[in-house]
C-alpha cells in the first residue's frame, strides 16, 4: 500500500484526496519510482478542474513530474536499475499515468537520469519547464545571438526557463509581468528588461528596446486580448508562440498586423517535442548540459509536504509565486 493522490470529481484544489492504494508492479515498458519530490504544473490544475486538453476519467490520478529512485523495472526495460536516481519528462496522458504519491509507475520513455548534482526538489522541477521552452525557442524558432525574445507570464517556471535559455544562446530576454512587484525577482533571474504590462505601454516599450523593429520571437502562454499588442510589437517575419490559455477572455486574431508583418502565429505544446524520440533526445542533451554546468538552475518558489497537496494547489493558482511549486514526499 502507498499513499497516492486522486480526485473523484472535478473542481478546486479541495477535490484532491490522499488515499491508501495498492500500486501494481510495473508492466512491460514501465519503471516504478519511489517518489521523493513532485513538480506542480498549471496543466494539472486545469486537468483537475476539467478544463484541460482531455477530460479526466474519474477517479483520476494526477502528476506529470516526479523525482526519486527506481523501485522496480518492468519487462523489456533497459538502461535503468533499482536504486537509480531518476526524474520524469511529461510525455504521457494523465488518464494513463499519474505521479502524485509515494510510489508511481511511469512509461520508460518518460524516465530520465538527471545530473547527480541536482537535489530531489530541483530534479522534480526541470523537465516540464525546460523542454517546453527549448522546443519552441531552440528546436522550432532557432533562437540565436542578438534575437529579442518577449516572454509574457515570465515569473512562471516556463518563463524563467525561457530567460535562462535565451541568455545561454546570447538572445535578449524581455520579461513581461502585470505589475512591478516581481520586477526585481525577474531581473535577478536574468531578464535583460522587465515590462509591467498593466503600468507601461507594452508596444511602445518593446519597440523602443528594439530600435522600432519589434521582437523576433514571442513566447506566450496567456492569449486573450493582449495578443493584439504583442502582434504590434513583433518584428517582420517574427513568430508568436501560443502555448497556453491562461486568459479567460477570447483571443482575437490581429489580422492586419499578421498580414502586414508576415507574422507566424504558432500553436505549440510540449508534446510536439516529447512525442518525437529524436527531438526529445536533442532536448535532453541541451538541458542536461545546462544543468551540469550551472547555466540552468530551476527557481523554486515554495515547497509543501504531500500532506498539504490541497494547499500546494491553492498556492499554485494564487499567482503569487516566482518559479516552481514543489511537493516533497
XYZ file of N, CA and C in Angstrom, residues 151-160 163 175-177 182 186 299 319-324:
69
model
N 8.633 37.483 -23.319
C 8.151 36.373 -22.507
C 7.016 36.842 -21.602
N 5.758 36.744 -22.025
C 4.639 37.005 -21.110
C 4.613 35.956 -19.987
N 4.015 36.338 -18.847
C 3.966 35.461 -17.666
C 5.366 34.961 -17.323
N 6.322 35.874 -17.323
C 7.726 35.495 -17.199
C 8.087 34.928 -15.841
N 7.264 35.157 -14.814
C 7.579 34.630 -13.490
C 7.166 33.169 -13.321
N 6.510 32.596 -14.324
C 6.191 31.170 -14.282
C 7.474 30.366 -14.452
N 7.417 29.088 -14.121
C 8.623 28.262 -14.261
C 9.064 28.182 -15.719
N 8.123 28.067 -16.655
C 8.493 28.016 -18.073
C 9.070 29.358 -18.525
N 8.486 30.456 -18.041
C 9.022 31.772 -18.375
C 10.444 31.945 -17.888
N 10.728 31.469 -16.676
C 12.076 31.565 -16.133
C 13.051 30.681 -16.905
N 13.988 32.523 -20.016
C 15.005 33.550 -19.747
C 16.396 32.920 -19.753
N 11.163 40.268 -20.201
C 10.165 39.641 -19.345
C 8.947 40.540 -19.193
N 7.756 39.967 -19.351
C 6.515 40.696 -19.107
C 5.893 40.185 -17.817
N 5.421 41.119 -17.006
C 4.700 40.799 -15.774
C 3.643 41.870 -15.586
N 7.069 41.912 -9.109
C 8.013 40.847 -9.441
C 9.198 41.342 -10.281
N 12.633 39.173 -11.396
C 12.878 38.820 -12.798
C 14.236 39.327 -13.268
N 14.293 27.667 -10.445
C 13.992 28.543 -9.315
C 12.773 27.979 -8.589
N -1.055 32.660 -8.124
C -0.196 33.514 -8.953
C 0.739 34.401 -8.129
N 0.974 34.043 -6.885
C 1.913 34.800 -6.061
C 3.363 34.441 -6.366
N 3.568 33.235 -6.893
C 4.905 32.665 -6.920
C 5.757 33.190 -8.078
N 7.064 33.143 -7.850
C 8.045 33.305 -8.924
C 8.816 31.993 -8.965
N 8.562 31.170 -9.988
C 9.212 29.880 -10.078
C 8.284 28.712 -9.809
N 8.873 27.583 -9.488
C 8.182 26.308 -9.420
C 7.689 25.988 -8.017
